XYZ file of C-alpha atoms in Angstrom:
669
model
C 108.706 84.435 134.843
C 109.923 80.861 134.356
C 113.251 80.784 132.542
C 112.887 83.256 129.709
C 109.258 82.577 128.832
C 106.292 80.740 130.359
C 103.316 78.951 128.907
C 100.095 78.889 130.884
C 99.410 75.194 130.298
C 100.717 72.186 128.468
C 103.467 69.598 128.583
C 106.446 69.968 126.284
C 108.752 67.646 124.398
C 107.975 64.430 126.228
C 104.226 64.607 125.594
C 104.321 62.426 122.491
C 106.253 59.703 124.296
C 103.937 59.855 127.302
C 100.889 59.530 125.094
C 102.409 56.554 123.267
C 103.217 54.838 126.530
C 99.585 55.180 127.529
C 98.065 54.127 124.208
C 95.607 51.476 125.146
C 94.588 49.082 122.412
C 94.631 51.935 119.941
C 92.702 54.462 122.037
C 94.237 57.907 122.628
C 94.155 58.890 126.323
C 93.333 62.386 127.557
C 96.144 64.821 128.341
C 97.225 64.605 131.958
C 98.399 67.293 134.336
C 101.878 67.511 135.724
C 101.230 65.625 138.937
C 99.257 62.798 137.338
C 102.126 60.330 136.819
C 102.438 59.299 140.465
C 99.342 58.528 142.499
C 99.268 57.079 146.005
C 96.413 54.989 147.426
C 96.036 55.187 151.192
C 93.494 52.359 150.963
C 96.203 49.775 150.221
C 99.479 51.705 150.582
C 100.656 51.351 146.986
C 101.597 53.624 144.083
C 100.284 53.824 140.532
C 102.083 55.604 137.709
C 102.659 56.006 133.998
C 100.861 53.864 131.452
C 99.313 51.689 134.183
C 97.765 54.712 135.881
C 96.366 56.072 132.604
C 94.882 52.689 131.739
C 93.369 52.301 135.233
C 91.771 55.755 135.163
C 90.489 55.483 131.575
C 88.845 52.111 132.027
C 86.781 52.207 135.205
C 89.283 52.763 138.012
C 88.466 51.233 141.357
C 85.018 50.045 140.234
C 86.538 47.801 137.579
C 90.016 46.932 138.816
C 89.987 47.804 142.526
C 92.964 49.338 144.309
C 96.581 48.337 143.590
C 97.838 45.434 145.720
C 101.493 45.574 144.673
C 103.958 47.952 143.122
C 105.135 47.553 139.548
C 107.682 44.749 139.303
C 109.762 42.860 136.750
C 108.307 39.392 136.229
C 110.581 36.510 135.288
C 109.521 36.825 131.629
C 110.792 40.420 131.548
C 107.389 42.116 131.568
C 106.529 44.918 133.996
C 103.482 43.741 135.985
C 101.219 45.167 138.694
C 98.412 43.439 140.610
C 95.089 44.993 141.598
C 92.201 43.720 143.696
C 90.338 42.738 140.518
C 92.982 42.518 137.828
C 96.604 42.280 136.707
C 98.236 44.805 134.375
C 101.115 43.802 132.106
C 103.210 46.134 129.950
C 103.683 44.325 126.662
C 106.983 44.648 124.797
C 105.437 46.245 121.743
C 106.417 49.431 119.916
C 104.883 51.494 121.342
C 104.243 49.493 124.543
C 100.623 48.706 125.407
C 98.882 47.638 128.603
C 97.468 44.124 128.532
C 95.323 42.438 131.175
C 96.174 39.122 132.810
C 93.746 36.216 132.393
C 93.087 35.969 136.115
C 89.612 34.517 135.629
C 91.125 31.526 133.828
C 93.940 31.267 136.399
C 91.530 31.461 139.355
C 89.157 28.781 138.046
C 92.061 26.507 137.093
C 90.886 23.055 136.031
C 87.173 23.691 136.611
C 84.987 22.711 133.665
C 81.934 24.858 132.862
C 79.321 23.312 130.544
C 78.811 25.209 127.305
C 75.434 26.048 125.760
C 74.189 25.114 122.276
C 74.649 27.931 119.744
C 71.719 30.315 119.271
C 71.014 33.581 117.507
C 71.745 36.624 119.647
C 68.556 38.513 120.498
C 67.360 41.307 122.779
C 67.356 39.051 125.849
C 70.586 37.111 125.494
C 73.821 37.061 123.533
C 75.752 34.051 122.294
C 79.568 34.249 122.406
C 80.950 31.747 119.851
C 84.578 32.280 120.938
C 83.959 30.339 124.180
C 80.545 28.749 123.647
C 78.864 30.675 126.486
C 76.093 33.244 126.725
C 75.363 36.617 128.354
C 72.082 37.984 129.601
C 70.474 40.546 131.910
C 72.588 42.760 134.130
C 75.743 40.760 133.410
C 75.361 41.336 129.661
C 74.652 45.042 130.177
C 77.700 45.471 132.417
C 79.982 43.568 130.016
C 78.919 45.558 126.963
C 78.929 48.909 128.746
C 82.199 48.624 130.674
C 84.563 47.386 127.982
C 83.420 43.922 126.826
C 86.190 41.549 125.705
C 88.766 44.373 125.597
C 88.679 44.603 129.409
C 87.116 41.391 130.707
C 87.736 38.876 127.937
C 85.002 36.437 126.910
C 82.761 34.531 129.342
C 84.123 31.143 130.372
C 81.046 30.054 132.344
C 77.321 30.562 132.458
C 75.632 32.290 135.391
C 76.090 30.093 138.474
C 75.587 30.404 142.209
C 78.630 30.358 144.501
C 79.238 31.176 148.134
C 80.958 34.568 148.389
C 81.804 35.656 151.948
C 79.309 33.154 153.326
C 76.416 34.204 151.055
C 75.071 32.492 147.961
C 75.729 34.898 145.087
C 74.954 34.759 141.376
C 78.281 35.006 139.510
C 79.721 34.565 136.045
C 83.371 34.000 135.186
C 85.209 35.719 132.349
C 88.748 35.280 131.084
C 89.898 38.270 133.161
C 87.183 38.766 135.791
C 84.311 37.434 137.859
C 80.976 39.281 137.860
C 78.921 39.214 141.071
C 75.269 40.249 141.294
C 74.214 42.360 144.302
C 70.495 42.593 144.858
C 70.035 45.482 147.278
C 70.346 47.659 145.275
C 70.683 45.669 142.053
C 74.179 46.097 140.643
C 77.070 44.127 139.180
C 80.334 44.122 141.129
C 83.679 42.782 140.049
C 85.014 39.952 142.200
C 88.337 40.501 143.967
C 90.204 37.696 142.229
C 93.510 39.517 142.501
C 93.755 39.162 146.276
C 94.243 35.373 146.425
C 96.513 35.363 143.348
C 98.873 38.321 143.966
C 102.425 37.268 145.024
C 102.654 37.559 148.795
C 106.233 38.888 148.724
C 105.034 41.996 146.833
C 102.145 43.003 149.119
C 104.162 45.156 151.560
C 102.745 48.718 151.572
C 104.881 51.813 150.949
C 104.639 55.154 152.782
C 102.866 58.075 151.088
C 106.000 60.231 150.938
C 108.314 57.552 149.453
C 107.690 55.997 146.061
C 109.772 53.007 144.962
C 112.748 54.028 142.801
C 111.290 52.055 139.901
C 109.753 48.635 139.224
C 110.671 46.158 141.973
C 112.255 42.771 141.474
C 109.994 39.726 141.551
C 111.249 38.845 145.033
C 109.903 42.192 146.327
C 113.243 43.989 146.595
C 114.030 46.733 147.228
C 111.753 46.633 150.262
C 109.859 49.653 151.629
C 111.428 51.466 154.601
C 111.606 49.161 157.609
C 110.467 52.021 159.837
C 107.114 52.415 158.041
C 103.917 51.103 159.643
C 100.575 51.394 157.793
C 98.117 53.739 159.474
C 100.804 55.803 161.187
C 99.796 59.508 161.119
C 102.171 61.473 158.916
C 104.433 64.428 159.624
C 106.930 66.084 157.257
C 110.737 66.085 157.340
C 113.743 67.008 155.229
C 117.431 66.047 155.287
C 119.548 68.888 153.892
C 123.085 68.047 152.792
C 125.580 70.589 154.152
C 128.755 68.913 152.845
C 132.146 68.965 154.509
C 134.668 66.161 154.972
C 132.246 64.381 157.330
C 129.339 64.606 154.814
C 126.938 66.311 157.221
C 123.139 66.280 156.858
C 120.858 68.683 158.767
C 117.343 67.439 159.667
C 114.244 69.650 159.705
C 110.611 68.655 160.279
C 107.104 69.751 161.207
C 103.735 68.256 162.080
C 104.612 66.698 165.442
C 102.788 67.182 168.737
C 104.056 70.298 170.548
C 106.428 69.343 173.355
C 106.838 65.681 172.380
C 110.245 64.052 171.995
C 111.161 63.129 168.422
C 113.458 60.208 167.583
C 115.443 59.329 164.453
C 115.935 55.890 162.875
C 118.263 55.117 159.978
C 117.387 52.271 157.615
C 120.390 51.105 155.563
C 120.208 49.643 152.032
C 120.317 46.152 153.569
C 117.533 47.213 155.983
C 119.558 47.361 159.178
C 118.008 49.808 161.653
C 120.059 52.118 163.847
C 119.109 55.139 165.933
C 120.582 58.625 166.105
C 121.329 60.089 169.507
C 119.667 63.549 169.343
C 116.007 63.382 170.367
C 114.801 66.999 170.393
C 111.496 68.257 171.758
C 109.039 69.663 169.210
C 108.347 73.363 169.761
C 104.889 74.935 170.233
C 104.333 74.691 166.466
C 105.207 70.972 166.369
C 108.506 71.692 164.606
C 112.026 70.359 165.236
C 113.714 72.605 162.665
C 114.911 74.946 165.426
C 116.997 72.171 167.041
C 119.653 72.001 164.329
C 119.914 68.193 164.427
C 122.874 67.014 162.338
C 124.492 63.673 161.592
C 127.459 62.472 159.600
C 127.061 60.070 156.683
C 130.789 59.520 156.388
C 131.368 55.790 156.046
C 127.807 55.047 154.935
C 127.643 52.323 152.303
C 126.402 53.360 148.880
C 122.727 52.961 148.137
C 119.290 54.131 149.181
C 118.966 54.962 152.877
C 115.791 55.963 154.703
C 115.610 58.311 157.677
C 112.464 57.893 159.794
C 111.577 60.867 162.020
C 108.839 60.006 164.559
C 107.179 61.636 167.546
C 107.311 59.329 170.569
C 103.954 60.464 171.990
C 101.788 61.087 168.917
C 103.425 58.450 166.716
C 103.415 60.916 163.809
C 106.190 60.015 161.406
C 107.940 61.142 158.242
C 110.409 59.288 156.049
C 113.230 60.893 154.067
C 115.124 59.212 151.233
C 118.931 59.557 151.195
C 120.700 58.408 148.027
C 124.276 57.919 149.232
C 127.281 57.707 146.922
C 130.924 57.129 147.713
C 132.292 58.839 150.820
C 128.837 59.158 152.396
C 127.863 62.055 150.105
C 124.695 62.229 147.992
C 125.439 61.721 144.325
C 123.401 61.321 141.167
C 122.820 57.775 139.992
C 125.200 56.718 137.240
C 125.263 54.023 134.604
C 122.438 52.614 132.516
C 120.346 51.459 135.499
C 120.049 54.386 137.947
C 118.236 53.789 141.210
C 115.806 56.548 140.414
C 115.748 60.156 139.193
C 115.346 63.132 141.511
C 114.543 66.820 141.083
C 114.582 69.688 143.547
C 114.751 73.459 143.781
C 117.538 75.390 145.440
C 116.657 76.983 147.786
C 113.658 74.947 148.948
C 111.573 78.019 149.709
C 111.649 81.707 148.801
C 109.594 84.785 148.125
C 108.694 87.136 145.269
C 111.572 88.344 143.126
C 113.740 85.403 144.136
C 115.144 82.843 141.674
C 115.212 79.073 142.218
C 117.826 76.840 140.574
C 116.551 73.553 139.141
C 118.695 70.578 140.167
C 117.949 67.099 138.808
C 119.810 63.807 138.340
C 119.208 60.199 137.389
C 118.364 60.549 133.684
C 120.024 58.917 130.675
C 123.224 60.566 129.540
C 122.552 62.914 126.623
C 118.753 62.787 126.727
C 116.566 65.906 126.774
C 114.704 66.520 130.026
C 111.339 68.311 130.020
C 110.329 70.414 133.022
C 107.023 71.787 134.244
C 105.455 73.276 137.368
C 102.223 72.534 139.183
C 100.726 75.371 141.242
C 98.918 74.973 144.602
C 95.610 75.165 142.671
C 96.792 72.233 140.423
C 97.185 74.397 137.290
C 100.202 73.587 135.121
C 102.982 75.803 133.751
C 105.553 74.652 131.234
C 109.233 75.645 131.362
C 110.519 76.467 127.892
C 114.112 75.368 128.421
C 114.640 71.653 127.697
C 118.141 70.917 128.995
C 120.261 67.930 127.977
C 121.493 65.561 130.673
C 125.274 65.360 130.975
C 127.275 62.135 131.024
C 126.242 61.593 134.659
C 122.532 62.002 133.857
C 122.364 65.435 135.533
C 120.909 68.747 134.300
C 122.074 70.814 137.283
C 124.914 72.449 135.315
C 122.393 73.739 132.760
C 121.566 76.505 135.274
C 117.792 76.478 134.637
C 116.230 79.088 136.901
C 112.652 79.852 137.916
C 112.041 83.442 138.997
C 109.072 84.089 141.274
C 106.991 86.980 139.931
C 103.495 88.299 140.703
C 101.827 85.462 138.774
C 102.924 82.959 141.454
C 100.585 82.320 144.351
C 101.798 81.566 147.848
C 101.917 77.917 148.825
C 103.551 74.601 147.943
C 104.511 74.159 144.277
C 105.718 71.014 142.534
C 108.346 70.700 139.819
C 108.356 67.658 137.543
C 111.262 66.502 135.370
C 110.906 63.773 132.754
C 113.482 62.278 130.394
C 112.208 62.432 126.815
C 113.935 59.190 125.832
C 113.909 57.092 129.008
C 110.552 58.291 130.350
C 112.091 58.472 133.843
C 110.233 61.005 135.945
C 110.873 62.748 139.249
C 108.757 65.179 141.247
C 110.051 67.675 143.797
C 108.457 70.484 145.718
C 109.270 73.991 146.866
C 107.413 76.713 148.700
C 106.606 80.281 147.722
C 106.259 82.466 150.824
C 104.580 85.826 151.197
C 106.604 88.894 150.351
C 106.170 90.479 153.759
C 105.919 89.472 157.356
C 105.132 85.790 157.250
C 105.033 82.612 155.310
C 101.738 83.138 153.568
C 100.555 79.837 154.910
C 102.584 79.105 157.983
C 102.058 79.805 161.646
C 101.986 83.152 163.424
C 104.737 83.921 165.878
C 104.749 81.370 168.715
C 102.566 82.295 171.655
C 102.917 80.442 174.963
C 99.860 78.267 175.575
C 97.371 79.772 178.013
C 93.926 78.980 179.380
C 92.151 75.889 178.195
C 93.000 76.206 174.505
C 96.323 76.500 172.725
C 96.520 79.903 170.991
C 99.635 78.822 169.090
C 97.432 76.540 166.977
C 94.640 78.972 166.105
C 96.499 80.548 163.188
C 97.303 77.300 161.397
C 96.464 77.346 157.699
C 95.454 73.830 156.672
C 93.309 74.140 153.563
C 96.290 74.218 151.161
C 96.775 70.554 151.983
C 93.070 69.681 151.921
C 92.058 70.499 148.352
C 89.351 68.253 146.840
C 89.810 66.146 143.733
C 86.759 66.763 141.560
C 83.714 68.928 142.244
C 83.192 68.543 145.974
C 83.389 70.315 149.314
C 83.261 69.624 153.049
C 81.744 71.826 155.768
C 83.484 72.325 158.092
C 86.944 71.569 156.737
C 88.253 70.620 160.196
C 86.601 69.992 163.560
C 86.727 67.700 166.600
C 85.258 64.219 166.233
C 82.002 65.165 167.970
C 81.116 67.790 165.315
C 78.983 66.800 162.300
C 80.503 67.178 158.820
C 78.572 67.713 155.587
C 79.882 66.381 152.258
C 78.711 67.699 148.891
C 79.809 66.020 145.645
C 78.659 66.868 142.126
C 79.222 65.883 138.505
C 77.536 62.478 138.375
C 74.860 61.367 135.937
C 71.286 62.242 136.876
C 69.825 59.535 139.124
C 73.100 57.589 139.030
C 73.803 55.484 142.108
C 76.755 56.975 143.963
C 78.784 54.987 146.484
C 80.149 57.070 149.363
C 82.774 56.025 151.897
C 85.309 57.430 154.359
C 88.988 56.520 154.494
C 90.407 56.932 157.995
C 93.910 58.126 158.868
C 94.836 54.518 159.674
C 93.745 53.403 156.189
C 90.489 51.749 157.274
C 87.238 52.340 155.402
C 83.728 53.206 156.658
C 80.716 53.295 154.343
C 78.424 56.344 154.119
C 76.125 54.870 151.452
C 73.137 54.837 153.790
C 73.625 58.528 154.656
C 74.050 59.961 151.143
C 71.116 61.737 149.495
C 70.910 62.440 145.722
C 69.689 65.898 144.722
C 68.256 64.799 141.352
C 70.774 66.964 139.462
C 73.820 64.713 139.495
C 74.915 65.595 143.017
C 74.772 64.051 146.481
C 75.047 65.275 150.050
C 75.897 63.335 153.190
C 75.867 64.667 156.747
C 77.723 62.514 159.258
C 79.906 62.276 162.315
C 83.108 60.304 161.994
C 82.496 56.776 163.325
C 85.846 56.674 165.119
C 87.601 59.456 167.009
C 90.860 59.291 165.046
C 92.695 62.583 164.706
C 94.302 63.267 161.350
C 93.375 63.675 157.687
C 90.299 61.748 156.532
C 89.081 61.330 152.956
C 85.440 61.237 151.831
C 85.043 59.530 148.439
C 81.969 59.532 146.196
C 82.040 57.347 143.069
C 79.363 56.956 140.398
C 78.396 53.337 139.758
C 77.842 53.739 136.013
C 80.099 56.638 134.966
C 82.970 55.791 137.327
C 83.358 59.489 138.096
C 84.985 60.070 141.453
C 85.121 62.983 143.868
C 87.580 62.840 146.803
C 87.299 65.456 149.543
C 89.899 65.498 152.348
C 89.090 66.913 155.777
C 90.713 66.892 159.190
C 89.566 65.616 162.566
C 91.422 67.622 165.209
C 90.996 69.607 168.412
C 93.725 72.072 167.414
C 91.245 74.917 166.920
C 89.281 74.496 170.168
C 89.460 77.838 172.060
C 86.895 78.006 174.915
C 86.738 80.796 177.513
C 90.093 81.171 179.222
C 92.081 80.789 175.995
C 94.559 83.602 175.431
C 94.060 85.575 172.225
C 96.949 85.414 169.723
C 98.273 88.721 168.459
C 96.448 90.195 165.474
C 98.351 90.421 162.218
C 97.574 93.042 159.527
C 94.172 93.613 161.110
C 92.263 94.919 164.100
C 88.973 94.487 165.965
C 87.083 96.793 168.297
C 86.323 95.870 171.002
C 88.554 92.831 171.543
C 86.070 91.196 173.967
C 82.309 91.376 174.286
C 78.938 89.706 174.852
C 75.687 89.151 172.943
C 75.060 92.892 172.685
C 78.534 93.654 171.351
C 79.049 94.659 167.741
C 82.592 93.640 166.838
C 84.060 95.918 164.141
C 86.733 94.086 162.115
C 89.139 95.400 159.480
C 92.256 94.138 157.656
C 94.790 95.896 155.441
C 97.887 95.299 153.347
C 96.356 93.494 150.380
C 96.546 94.474 146.732
C 93.859 96.692 145.258
C 90.714 94.687 144.409
C 92.566 91.454 145.161
C 90.587 88.245 145.686
C 91.092 86.950 149.219
C 90.705 83.507 150.740
C 88.586 83.773 153.883
C 88.249 81.282 156.731
C 86.940 81.353 160.302
C 87.936 79.372 163.387
C 85.414 79.196 166.216
C 85.783 78.218 169.898
C 84.189 74.795 169.411
C 87.118 73.832 167.166
C 85.553 74.357 163.748
C 87.695 75.482 160.782
C 85.308 76.847 158.158
C 86.612 77.797 154.697
C 84.149 80.356 153.342
C 83.638 81.877 149.916
C 86.357 84.262 148.810
C 85.986 88.005 149.354
C 87.474 90.990 147.522
C 89.640 93.747 148.944
C 88.611 97.315 148.185
C 90.494 99.674 145.866
C 92.966 100.422 148.681
C 93.627 96.778 149.586
C 91.408 96.710 152.685
C 88.605 94.569 154.126
C 86.009 95.838 156.606
C 86.480 99.534 155.865
C 84.289 100.206 152.854
C 81.892 98.561 153.395
C 82.348 97.918 157.115
C 82.450 94.425 158.623
C 80.404 94.028 161.813
C 80.004 90.703 163.670
C 77.364 90.184 166.360
C 76.928 86.784 168.014
C 73.973 85.269 169.846
C 73.091 82.672 172.459
C 73.520 79.836 169.930
C 77.177 80.715 169.321
C 79.860 79.078 171.496
C 81.857 81.313 173.826
C 85.617 81.703 173.493
C 88.131 82.993 170.967
C 87.086 83.518 167.322
C 89.579 83.940 164.493
C 88.847 85.684 161.179
C 91.556 84.972 158.601
C 92.300 86.348 155.128
C 94.990 85.600 152.559
C 95.606 87.367 149.258
C 95.498 84.962 146.326
C 98.001 87.062 144.371
C 100.285 88.739 146.894
C 99.964 86.100 149.598
C 99.652 88.586 152.498
C 97.945 87.096 155.584
C 95.645 88.887 158.006
C 94.544 87.239 161.269
C 92.047 88.899 163.621
C 91.055 87.458 167.011
C 88.381 88.469 169.509
C 86.809 86.898 172.599
C 83.071 86.297 172.901
C 81.920 85.772 176.493
C 78.440 84.489 175.624
C 76.866 86.673 178.328
C 73.454 88.266 177.532
């Protein structure tokens, strides 16, 4: 249960305020899920949140406004402003606040004079706009009327004219807030990227995906992002756990590094002075440094926001941790009317069934109510009935709100969100629910020394929890080496709608797949491809409808972690068995797994010797919690199958129990 009662969906208390903040020229936005306030864009390295995010998503998204180029910031006139590739958002000081759009078309054209046309009666072919004395016709008129008209783009301030765009003569038309550009092959109207030359250069610095700014920046770009962050750096994960004591000790944990590489630590002070920490442990066979017990003292640290960068020296994989330091080097909640940013966390950070987590949160307005809700690994939302009141320091920790993990919780990473009902300040933390028995329900099996040509310690990695699609889409396989072909499927578009498809690389670069995508005539597309660059890490395939603006984002991983050719040692089986353990083309491998709940739905994935990680359709355990017994599960491989170690993996969606079964296929006739 959660607190004393739990609701299956819904946001409590703060919902009215959140809706008002996102009211857009009188339109009521759709309800959002718990994790929708903060959204990170790898394409440009910036965050989008709150009313700006709701406006962006309701009114065309990237197709209309492009990606964010800056963070939110306080302009000299007191407004909160954010720049995008094709627009500028401004939060007007109304009651309730509304999002207004900057007149960047007027600002970009400056003193240029565009001849007006004599008035005429609007007809089927063209439309006269008396407000500016200009006209609209053809594809430009259709796009203007369909995508928001004057509410989004303002009125036209020119007629259709030809200009050189990126070295090519292009038919364009300027509006108060945009420039339309006509593309001929295929025929479509794009929005010109007027925001790029106009956005303040001091606000363009990207932020890392694990660190959001504490709030709107100042107009000079302060506070700056962590000095240790470099765009395109592959990401790991890390935590700094405060242990207390007179020396204000922090303990550092982390995962996701290359096994055996040395990991260094950099501290970034509030005035952005970099210093290094002496311990440089070696990552273990699982790529973790948590075993090393690295500690450092924050005694004497100046107050403010510190960043700790943890980076592998061979792989370059990095993680950044935020440390909010108070007096005496100890972490403390922000105080006063202008806190540096709220925070929320669970104590402990991970646990199993039957265990209770304590909600700890700070940084809200004194005396305001704070609403809480959870987001599950499958993105469903659960409300927490208790709505505690922040104390005079803006903290709700003393309210002793507890979340008890019962059978309705699935194994994996959960998020908790806290939002002040009066201030609107929001913080998001995470915690992990582990399996009740013998493992983490999503972690690694016991370390096995590497042997042969593959690394058996990597074959049991569970990666699909972190590779869930946004929208109706899938990728086959979910992970593979760069030389393997991937197949993207995306659905939910309008019939015969043009769908743009592109890849976002781990370094943030973009590669188009438009030429490879094939519509199925039913509102879906498929694209089979090999990654154009052999960059290991998480990639993103995006499909976006040109007319509806609907978007499907499917993450996948390019890696050789699952390659297990002949000579690779088999990891130990867990909660399962196979007979025989090694065989050829004539062998019938009999597999079975136990320990699940009766008739429980199981996630099922396979790893094959060529490095493919294939997430299959779910299966169901029998009435005694078994797989492969009734009915039996027999695997027989042929000449087309690669030789080496195969892994068959199952995880209960309710109980979280893992089963991992490995066998070796020689490939011999």
